[in-house]
Structure formats: structure tokens, C-alpha cells
Amino acid sequence: MTIEGSPQGAAPDLPGGSQMRASDAERERIAEVLRDAVAEGRLDMEEFEERLDAAYKARTHAQLEPLIRDLPAPGAVPGAAAPGAVVAPAPLPADATGLAARDGWAERIGGTPTSKWAVAVMGGFGRKGTWTAPRAFTAFALMGGGEIDLREARFEGREIVIRCFAFMGGIEVIVPPDLETHVSGIGIMGGFDHRGSADGDPTGPRVTITGLAIFGGVNVQRKFRKEDQKRLKTERRREKQARRDELRAERRERRAELEGRRAERRARGHDLGH
């Protein structure tokens, strides 16, 4: 991903504390700006997911600031103050983070686990929807496949460990963008995808995904919740329709203007003929 004004893979040397360590609250504020941008159609989904992943992995202000440099961000951007200025963190909402209030992590922690293990032998399994993930969940796939979707899940506790073992098979784990996730599995003649590792909302659960893949694979993906996807698609459709209506109105105005000019020329010709 390349951000305008910042070479790919290099953090800009910014004044005003650009190398200061970023806090979880600052990462969340950047993530919120990115969510607003994709909802407004300023970013497509692919670019949004790249920037969001970079925001949750950022360690300094210099890594955060380029992610929203080309976006209209409300308030000050961490690390973007003038030379010599004192950078003060923006005030947090009363509940410490607006995202926590919106997503309701507190309401999703606690309860009896739906299941503590899943097995697929030359077949498949799925854990998705509003199931309750246990503190320790074990998934095993032998010449088969499975899906573990945590986007709508509840959690038995704040610390969740998912152990995935894939032998000549595959397991996919799907997490929402704001869920803290750490991947530490090993792939032998197979693959264990660590790209899903990222910090998340500090008020939510912490999920550790570990295990082993031999001649198989474990894939960890960060995806929007279904209602968020529907909302973004609806907003994009509305924006496209509004733009189409605007273009139609402009074309009607141009046609009316051309007709007016033609009528004026005809009137002038008629006057000259007399």
C-alpha cells in the first residue's frame, strides 16, 4: 500500500513527536476515521482493509499519520502538529472508546460455551453466527476443512485460545477488524497465515490462534461483520444513485441551455429576415 507523500515501507520523519509511541486509543481514533472514509466512498474496501490492518499494527505516530493524510479527519492527527507544538491526546468518550459502545463488547463476554472442539475428517465443520466461543477451543481437520467465524460470536472470557491442527486439510478463522488477535501457529510443508495478527479494541477479548499445519493450511482473515457490510453497500449504492441523479440534472441543464441558445439564434435569424 502506498500513501501519497509517503514512500511505501518508510515512515515519514514528521515534527511534533512523530516517533512517539502510539496508544491503543490513538489507533482506534485512526480506525474510526478510516471507517468514516469507507462509508463515505473515499476508500474502497481493499484499501480500507489494508490501512486498517496497518493502523492496528502501527507502533508510532509516524506510522499512523500517513494512513489518513489524504482524508478529511476531524480534529488533530497524532504526530502532525507544528514544530515545537505540544501534542495532547484527543479526549476520549465517557466510556473510554466510542467503538466499545457501538459494538457492545461487554455484552458479548460471558456465557456457557457452545462447544469446545470441532473435527473434520474427509468432511467439514463450521462455527459461525451467535455461538459462544470457549476459553480454549480445539479444531482438527484431516483431509477436510472447517470454518471458525468470530464476527458475531460471544466469548466465555476475555482470553480466548483457538488451537488449529490441519493435516492435508484447511481451517479458516474469521475475526472482525476490531478484535485483538495474535497468531502463533507453525506450518510444515503447509501454511499458517500470520497476517491476521493485529491489535484491537482494548475493551474486547484477546484471541490467540495457535497450532500446526502439515500438508495443509490455517488461514486467519479480518472481515467486516455482515451488518457492517450491508450498511456500507447500502451507503455506496445511495451515493452512486445520488451521483447519477446529479449527472442527469447537469445533462438536463446543459440540454436546456443549448435549446435556449438555438431558440435565440432562430429568433435572431427571423428578425434579420424581416
PDB file of C-alpha atoms in Angstrom, residues 7 17 23 29 44 53 84 95 103 113 119-120 139-140 155 162 206 208 237 265:
ATOM      1  CA  PRO A   7       7.181   6.087   0.123  1.00  0.00           C
ATOM      2  CA  GLY A  17       6.594  13.763  18.149  1.00  0.00           C
ATOM      3  CA  SER A  23      -1.530   4.312  22.223  1.00  0.00           C
ATOM      4  CA  ARG A  29      -9.276   7.093  16.539  1.00  0.00           C
ATOM      5  CA  ASP A  44     -12.692   1.123  -1.443  1.00  0.00           C
ATOM      6  CA  ASP A  53      -4.527  -3.509   9.273  1.00  0.00           C
ATOM      7  CA  GLY A  84       7.613  22.891  18.854  1.00  0.00           C
ATOM      8  CA  ASP A  95     -16.995   5.032  28.132  1.00  0.00           C
ATOM      9  CA  ASP A 103     -20.055  -2.869  19.257  1.00  0.00           C
ATOM     10  CA  PRO A 113     -19.564 -22.310  25.568  1.00  0.00           C
ATOM     11  CA  VAL A 119     -13.411 -32.219  13.945  1.00  0.00           C
ATOM     12  CA  ALA A 120     -13.469 -32.632  10.166  1.00  0.00           C
ATOM     13  CA  ALA A 139     -10.162 -27.606  15.816  1.00  0.00           C
ATOM     14  CA  PHE A 140      -8.885 -30.626  13.867  1.00  0.00           C
ATOM     15  CA  PHE A 155     -16.888 -15.205  24.289  1.00  0.00           C
ATOM     16  CA  ILE A 162      -8.007 -21.383  19.483  1.00  0.00           C
ATOM     17  CA  ARG A 206      -7.947 -11.133  23.204  1.00  0.00           C
ATOM     18  CA  THR A 208      -4.707 -16.252  20.377  1.00  0.00           C
ATOM     19  CA  ARG A 237     -25.488   2.441  -3.573  1.00  0.00           C
ATOM     20  CA  ARG A 265     -30.343  32.100 -32.845  1.00  0.00           C
TER      21      ARG A 265
END
